[in-house]
Structures are given as C-alpha cells and as structure tokens.
Tab-separated table of C-alpha atoms in Angstrom:
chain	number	residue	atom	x	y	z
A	1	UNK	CA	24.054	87.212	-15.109
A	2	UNK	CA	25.642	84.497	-16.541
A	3	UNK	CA	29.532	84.563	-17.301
A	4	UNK	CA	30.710	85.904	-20.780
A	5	UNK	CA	27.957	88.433	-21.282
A	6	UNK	CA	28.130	92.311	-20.316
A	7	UNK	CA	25.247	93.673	-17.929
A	8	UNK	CA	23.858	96.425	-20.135
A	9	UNK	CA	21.950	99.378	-18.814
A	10	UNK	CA	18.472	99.868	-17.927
A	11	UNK	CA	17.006	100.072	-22.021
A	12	UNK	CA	15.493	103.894	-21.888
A	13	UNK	CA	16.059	104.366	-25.003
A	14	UNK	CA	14.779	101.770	-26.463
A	15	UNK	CA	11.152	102.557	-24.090
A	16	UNK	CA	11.567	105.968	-25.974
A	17	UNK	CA	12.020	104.785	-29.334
A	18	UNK	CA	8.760	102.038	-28.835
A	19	UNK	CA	6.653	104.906	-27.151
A	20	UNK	CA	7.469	106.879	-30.195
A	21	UNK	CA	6.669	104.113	-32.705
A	22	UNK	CA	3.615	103.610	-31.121
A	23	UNK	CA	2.438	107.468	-31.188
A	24	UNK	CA	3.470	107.857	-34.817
A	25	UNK	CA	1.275	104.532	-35.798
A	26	UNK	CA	-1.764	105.761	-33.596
A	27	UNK	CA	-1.147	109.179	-35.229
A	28	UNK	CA	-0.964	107.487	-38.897
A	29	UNK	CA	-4.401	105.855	-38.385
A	30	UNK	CA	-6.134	108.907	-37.211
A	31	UNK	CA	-5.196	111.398	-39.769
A	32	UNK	CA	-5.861	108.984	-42.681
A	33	UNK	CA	-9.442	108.497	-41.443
A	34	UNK	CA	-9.478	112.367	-41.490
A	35	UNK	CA	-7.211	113.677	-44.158
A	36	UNK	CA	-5.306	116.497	-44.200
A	37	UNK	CA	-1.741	118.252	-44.867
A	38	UNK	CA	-0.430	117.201	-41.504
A	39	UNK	CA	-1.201	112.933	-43.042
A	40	UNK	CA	0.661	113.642	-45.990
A	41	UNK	CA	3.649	115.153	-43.719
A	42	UNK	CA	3.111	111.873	-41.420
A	43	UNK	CA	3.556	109.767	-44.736
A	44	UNK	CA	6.876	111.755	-46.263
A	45	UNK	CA	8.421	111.726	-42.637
A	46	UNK	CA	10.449	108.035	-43.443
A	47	UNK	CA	11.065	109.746	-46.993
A	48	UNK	CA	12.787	112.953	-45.168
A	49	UNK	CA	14.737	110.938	-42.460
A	50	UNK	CA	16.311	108.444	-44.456
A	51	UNK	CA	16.949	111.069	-46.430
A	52	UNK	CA	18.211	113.575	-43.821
A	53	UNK	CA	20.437	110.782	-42.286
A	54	UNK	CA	22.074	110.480	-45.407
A	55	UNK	CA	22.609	114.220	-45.903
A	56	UNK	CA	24.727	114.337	-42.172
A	57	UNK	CA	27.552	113.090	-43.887
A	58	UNK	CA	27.528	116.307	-45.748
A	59	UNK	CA	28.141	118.301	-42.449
A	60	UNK	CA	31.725	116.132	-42.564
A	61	UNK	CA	34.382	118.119	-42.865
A	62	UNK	CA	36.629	114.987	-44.011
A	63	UNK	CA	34.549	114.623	-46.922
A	64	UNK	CA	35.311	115.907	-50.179
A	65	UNK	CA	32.766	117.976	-51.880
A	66	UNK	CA	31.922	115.238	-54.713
A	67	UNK	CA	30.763	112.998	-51.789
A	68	UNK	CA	29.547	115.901	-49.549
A	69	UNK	CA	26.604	116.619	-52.519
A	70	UNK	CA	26.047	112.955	-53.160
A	71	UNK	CA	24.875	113.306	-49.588
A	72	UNK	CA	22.776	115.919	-49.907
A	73	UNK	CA	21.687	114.730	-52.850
A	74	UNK	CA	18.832	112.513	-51.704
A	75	UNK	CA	17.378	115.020	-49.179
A	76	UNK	CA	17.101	117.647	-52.021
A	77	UNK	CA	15.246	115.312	-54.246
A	78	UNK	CA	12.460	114.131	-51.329
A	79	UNK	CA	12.385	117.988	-51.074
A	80	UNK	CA	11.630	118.772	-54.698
A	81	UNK	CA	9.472	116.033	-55.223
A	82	UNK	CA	7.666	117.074	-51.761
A	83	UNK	CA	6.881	120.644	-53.075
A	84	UNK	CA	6.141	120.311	-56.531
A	85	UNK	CA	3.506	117.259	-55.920
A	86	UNK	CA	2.051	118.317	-52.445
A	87	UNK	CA	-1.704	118.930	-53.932
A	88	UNK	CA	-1.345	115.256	-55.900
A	89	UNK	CA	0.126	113.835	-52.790
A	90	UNK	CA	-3.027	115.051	-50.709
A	91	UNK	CA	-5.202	113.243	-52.916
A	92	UNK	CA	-3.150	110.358	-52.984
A	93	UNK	CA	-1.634	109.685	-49.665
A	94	UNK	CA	-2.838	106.492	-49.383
A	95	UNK	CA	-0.408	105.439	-52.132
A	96	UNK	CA	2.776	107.589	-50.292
A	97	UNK	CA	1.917	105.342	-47.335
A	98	UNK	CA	2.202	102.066	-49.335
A	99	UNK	CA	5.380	102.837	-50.758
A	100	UNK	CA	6.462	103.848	-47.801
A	101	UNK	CA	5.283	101.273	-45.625
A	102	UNK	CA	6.457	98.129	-48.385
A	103	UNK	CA	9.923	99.855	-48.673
A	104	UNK	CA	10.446	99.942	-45.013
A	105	UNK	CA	10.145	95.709	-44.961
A	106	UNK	CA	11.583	94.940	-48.497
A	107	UNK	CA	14.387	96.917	-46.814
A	108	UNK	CA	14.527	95.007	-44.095
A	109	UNK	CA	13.934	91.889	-45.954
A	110	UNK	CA	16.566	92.381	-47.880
A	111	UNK	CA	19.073	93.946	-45.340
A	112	UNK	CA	18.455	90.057	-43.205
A	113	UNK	CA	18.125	88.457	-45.880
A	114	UNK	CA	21.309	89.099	-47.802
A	115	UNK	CA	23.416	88.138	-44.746
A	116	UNK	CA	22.132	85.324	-45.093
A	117	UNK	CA	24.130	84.453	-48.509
A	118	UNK	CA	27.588	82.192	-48.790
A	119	UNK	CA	30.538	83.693	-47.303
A	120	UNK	CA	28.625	86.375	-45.236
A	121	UNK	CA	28.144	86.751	-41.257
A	122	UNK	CA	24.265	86.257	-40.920
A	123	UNK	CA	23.059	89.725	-39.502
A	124	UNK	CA	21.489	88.383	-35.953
A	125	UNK	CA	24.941	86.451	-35.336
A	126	UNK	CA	26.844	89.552	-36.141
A	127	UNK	CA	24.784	91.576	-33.061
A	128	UNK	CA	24.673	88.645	-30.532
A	129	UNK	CA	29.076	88.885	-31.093
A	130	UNK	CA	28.414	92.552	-29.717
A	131	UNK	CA	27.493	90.671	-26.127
A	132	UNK	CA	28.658	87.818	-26.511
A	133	UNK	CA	32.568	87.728	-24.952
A	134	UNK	CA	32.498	83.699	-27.065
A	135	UNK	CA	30.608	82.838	-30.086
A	136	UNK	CA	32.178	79.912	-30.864
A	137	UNK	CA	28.921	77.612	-29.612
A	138	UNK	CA	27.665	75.714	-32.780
A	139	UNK	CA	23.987	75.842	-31.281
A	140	UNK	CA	24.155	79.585	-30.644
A	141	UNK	CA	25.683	80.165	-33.957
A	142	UNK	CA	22.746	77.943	-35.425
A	143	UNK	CA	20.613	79.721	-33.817
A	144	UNK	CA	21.474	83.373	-34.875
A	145	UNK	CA	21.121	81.846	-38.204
A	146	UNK	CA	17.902	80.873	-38.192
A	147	UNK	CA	16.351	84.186	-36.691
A	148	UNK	CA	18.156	85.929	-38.937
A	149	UNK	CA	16.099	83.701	-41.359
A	150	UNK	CA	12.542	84.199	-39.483
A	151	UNK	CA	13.083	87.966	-39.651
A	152	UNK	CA	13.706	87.835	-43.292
A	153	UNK	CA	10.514	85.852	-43.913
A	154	UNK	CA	8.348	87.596	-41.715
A	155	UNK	CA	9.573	91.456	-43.119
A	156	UNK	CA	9.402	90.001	-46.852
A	157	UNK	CA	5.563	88.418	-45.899
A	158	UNK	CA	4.729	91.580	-44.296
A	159	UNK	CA	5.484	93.484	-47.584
A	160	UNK	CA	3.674	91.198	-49.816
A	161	UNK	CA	0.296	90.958	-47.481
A	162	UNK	CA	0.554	95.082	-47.377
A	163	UNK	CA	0.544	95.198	-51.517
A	164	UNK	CA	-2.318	92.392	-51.494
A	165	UNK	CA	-4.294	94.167	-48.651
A	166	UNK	CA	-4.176	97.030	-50.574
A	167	UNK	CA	-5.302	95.982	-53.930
A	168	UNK	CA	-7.969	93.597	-52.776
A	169	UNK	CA	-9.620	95.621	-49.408
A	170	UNK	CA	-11.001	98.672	-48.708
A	171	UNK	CA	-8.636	101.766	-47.401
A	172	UNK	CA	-9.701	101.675	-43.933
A	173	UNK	CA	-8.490	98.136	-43.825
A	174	UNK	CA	-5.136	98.515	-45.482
A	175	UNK	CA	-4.699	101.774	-42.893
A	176	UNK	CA	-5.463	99.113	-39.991
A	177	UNK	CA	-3.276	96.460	-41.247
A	178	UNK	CA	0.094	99.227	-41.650
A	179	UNK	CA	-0.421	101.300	-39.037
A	180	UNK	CA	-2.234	99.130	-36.168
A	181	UNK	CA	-1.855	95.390	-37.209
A	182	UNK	CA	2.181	95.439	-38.402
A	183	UNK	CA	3.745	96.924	-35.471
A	184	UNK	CA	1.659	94.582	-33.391
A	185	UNK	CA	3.172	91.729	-35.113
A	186	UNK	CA	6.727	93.031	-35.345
A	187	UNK	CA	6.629	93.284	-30.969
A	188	UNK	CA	4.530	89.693	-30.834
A	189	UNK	CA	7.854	87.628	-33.143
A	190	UNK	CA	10.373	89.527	-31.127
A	191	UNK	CA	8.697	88.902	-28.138
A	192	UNK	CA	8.246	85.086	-28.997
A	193	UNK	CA	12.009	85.278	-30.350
A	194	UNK	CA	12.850	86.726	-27.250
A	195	UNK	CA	11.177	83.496	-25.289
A	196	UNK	CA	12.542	80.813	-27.676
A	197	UNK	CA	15.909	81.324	-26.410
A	198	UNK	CA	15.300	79.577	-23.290
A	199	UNK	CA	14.330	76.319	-25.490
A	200	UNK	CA	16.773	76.500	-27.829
A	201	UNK	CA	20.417	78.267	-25.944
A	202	UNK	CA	22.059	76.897	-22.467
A	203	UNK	CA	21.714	79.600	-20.031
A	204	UNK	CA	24.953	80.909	-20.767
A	205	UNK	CA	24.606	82.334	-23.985
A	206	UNK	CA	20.723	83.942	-23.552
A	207	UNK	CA	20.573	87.359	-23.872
A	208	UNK	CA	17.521	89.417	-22.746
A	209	UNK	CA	15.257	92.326	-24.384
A	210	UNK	CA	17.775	94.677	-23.221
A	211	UNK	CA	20.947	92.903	-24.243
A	212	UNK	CA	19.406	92.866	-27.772
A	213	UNK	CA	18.783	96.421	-27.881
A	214	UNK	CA	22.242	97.350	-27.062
A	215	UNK	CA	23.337	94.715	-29.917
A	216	UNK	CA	21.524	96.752	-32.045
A	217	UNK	CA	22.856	100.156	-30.602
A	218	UNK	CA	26.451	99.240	-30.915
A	219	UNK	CA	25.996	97.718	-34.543
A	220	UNK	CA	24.890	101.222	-35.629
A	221	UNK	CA	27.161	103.431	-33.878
A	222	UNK	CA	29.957	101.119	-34.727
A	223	UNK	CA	28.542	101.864	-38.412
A	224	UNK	CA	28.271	105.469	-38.005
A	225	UNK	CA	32.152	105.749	-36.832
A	226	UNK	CA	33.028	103.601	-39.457
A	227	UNK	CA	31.457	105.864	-41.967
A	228	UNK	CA	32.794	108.882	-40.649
A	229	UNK	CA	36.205	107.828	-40.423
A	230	UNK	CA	36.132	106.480	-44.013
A	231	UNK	CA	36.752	102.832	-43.113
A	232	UNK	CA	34.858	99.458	-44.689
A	233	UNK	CA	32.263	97.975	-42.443
C-alpha cells in the first residue's frame, strides 16, 4: 500500500449494494414485459426512498416541528399521489419508469456537474481528500477534475439517450436500454476510470475499487452527521 493512503476494509457492502442493483434491474425488465401491480411498486420504489430518506429527519428530536413536517412532507405527497393514481399508473408505468429513470442521471448530472463551477471543490476531488492523507499533487488534483467532468457527461448523455430511446423505439427497447443497458455502462466507465489511474497518477496517489467506495461512504455519513447536528456541509 503505498504511503499516505489508509488500507480500507474488505468492500462488503459495496458487493451488497451491486448485487442488489443488479436484482432490482433484472427484476425491472421482467415485470415490465409482464405487467402488473408489483412493476408499478418496482417503478415508485426511487419515488418512496428518496422520499423516505428525507422524512428520517423527522424522527429528530433536535428538529423543530416546522422542519420536522417539511420532512415528512415529501413522503406524504409520493404517498397521495401513489394512492389516488395507482389504476392510471398501471396503465402507464412505462412513463413512471422514465421519469424515474431520467431524474436519477439529471440528478447526478447535475450533483457532478455543479461542482464543477468557479469557486467550488469538484465532487471526485472532494472524495479522493477522504483517502488521501496529501492532495496537494497538481496531477492528482487535475485529475479528480476531469472525472468529475466524465461523470457529468456520461449521467447527462445517459438522460438524454433514455428520453430519445423512448420517443423514437419501441417499449421493449427503452425497458432494455434502462434497466439492462445503463447499469452495464455505469460499471464499464467506472471500471475503465478505475484502470486509467495507473496512466494518468504516480503510484502513490492510486486508489483502488475499494478505496473509492469508502470515499463515497464517508462523504455520506459525514453528510448525514452534518445534517443531524445542524451544521453547513
């Protein structure tokens, strides 16, 4: 290991988290080819757990109760909208799973994408600092910058192709493309991110699959006690 970066632990988590991405997708593409109630409760489950995530600041005792129902806000309205549309839904999931599937990477578009502007910390550079002991290297901070860059493009493409997919080829298609196709393409650029570094950083400041995914961890928890506590991030 070279000096200046911690050894993290073996990434189980993140083997969880892929194993589950990959059932949900394979799941996804089977019940739209044979719809039914459970692919319309496939396509609001984003809708409920961004929503739901949200909604555990409400269980906060710190927070006051104006800011305790702007939590739960959200989660009420995916809710509502859940139950009084559930028989237009049915007959329209295919449209849930667009939105769904084009917010997702505009989100994450934008989310790389703003860090990106003047006077902010581009958001790959901010998670290499979590394993990084020095980021003062101009080619590692160069770098960062750039894949912050590629991931911007490649979310922002991803949501454009899956409107013009969509609108120009037949359902089974679009259903391959989100469900099959995307997450294929999101493992192939990390993977080929992943293999870049060995061109482009000295030994000394690569990190590994693993070391990324506990960049990642410790940016969110880092977040989530930051929220909790009431504190900017």
């Amino acid at each position: 290991m070279p000096p200046g970066i911690r050894q993290p632990p073996p990434p189980w988590r993140l083997v969880l988290l892929l194993a589950g991405v990959a059932a949900y997708a394979a799941a996804v593409y089977w019940t739209s080819r044979r719809p039914s109630e459970l692919t319309v409760l496939l396509a609001a489950f984003p809708f409920v757990w961004f929503a739901g995530v949200g909604a555990g600041q409400a269980l906060d005792a710190r927070q006051g109760p104006s800011r305790r129902t702007v939590a739960l806000l959200p989660l009420v309205l995916v809710l509502a909208v859940l139950g009084l549309s559930w028989n237009h839904l049915l007959a329209n999931f295919r449209l849930l799973y667009l939105v769904d599937h084009v917010g997702v990477h505009a989100g994450l578009c934008w989310l790389f994408g703003r860090s990106l502007l003047p006077a902010r910390t581009p958001l790959c550079t901010e998670m290499a600092g979590w394993v990084h002991e020095d980021m003062s290297c101009p080619r590692l901070l160069w770098y960062t910058r750039q894949v912050t860059l590629v991931w911007a493009v490649f979310f922002g493409g991803i949501a454009s192709a899956s409107i013009m997919v969509y609108a120009v080829c037949a359902p089974a298609t679009w259903t391959l493309f989100s469900a099959l196709l995307c997450p294929l393409l999101t493992g192939a650029v990390f993977l080929i991110e992943n293999a870049a570094r060995s061109l482009f950083l000295p030994p000394k400041d690569r990190v590994g699959l693993t070391g990324t995914w506990q960049a990642v961890r410790a940016r969110l928890d880092a977040q989530a006690v930051a929220r909790t506590s009431g504190d900017p991030q």
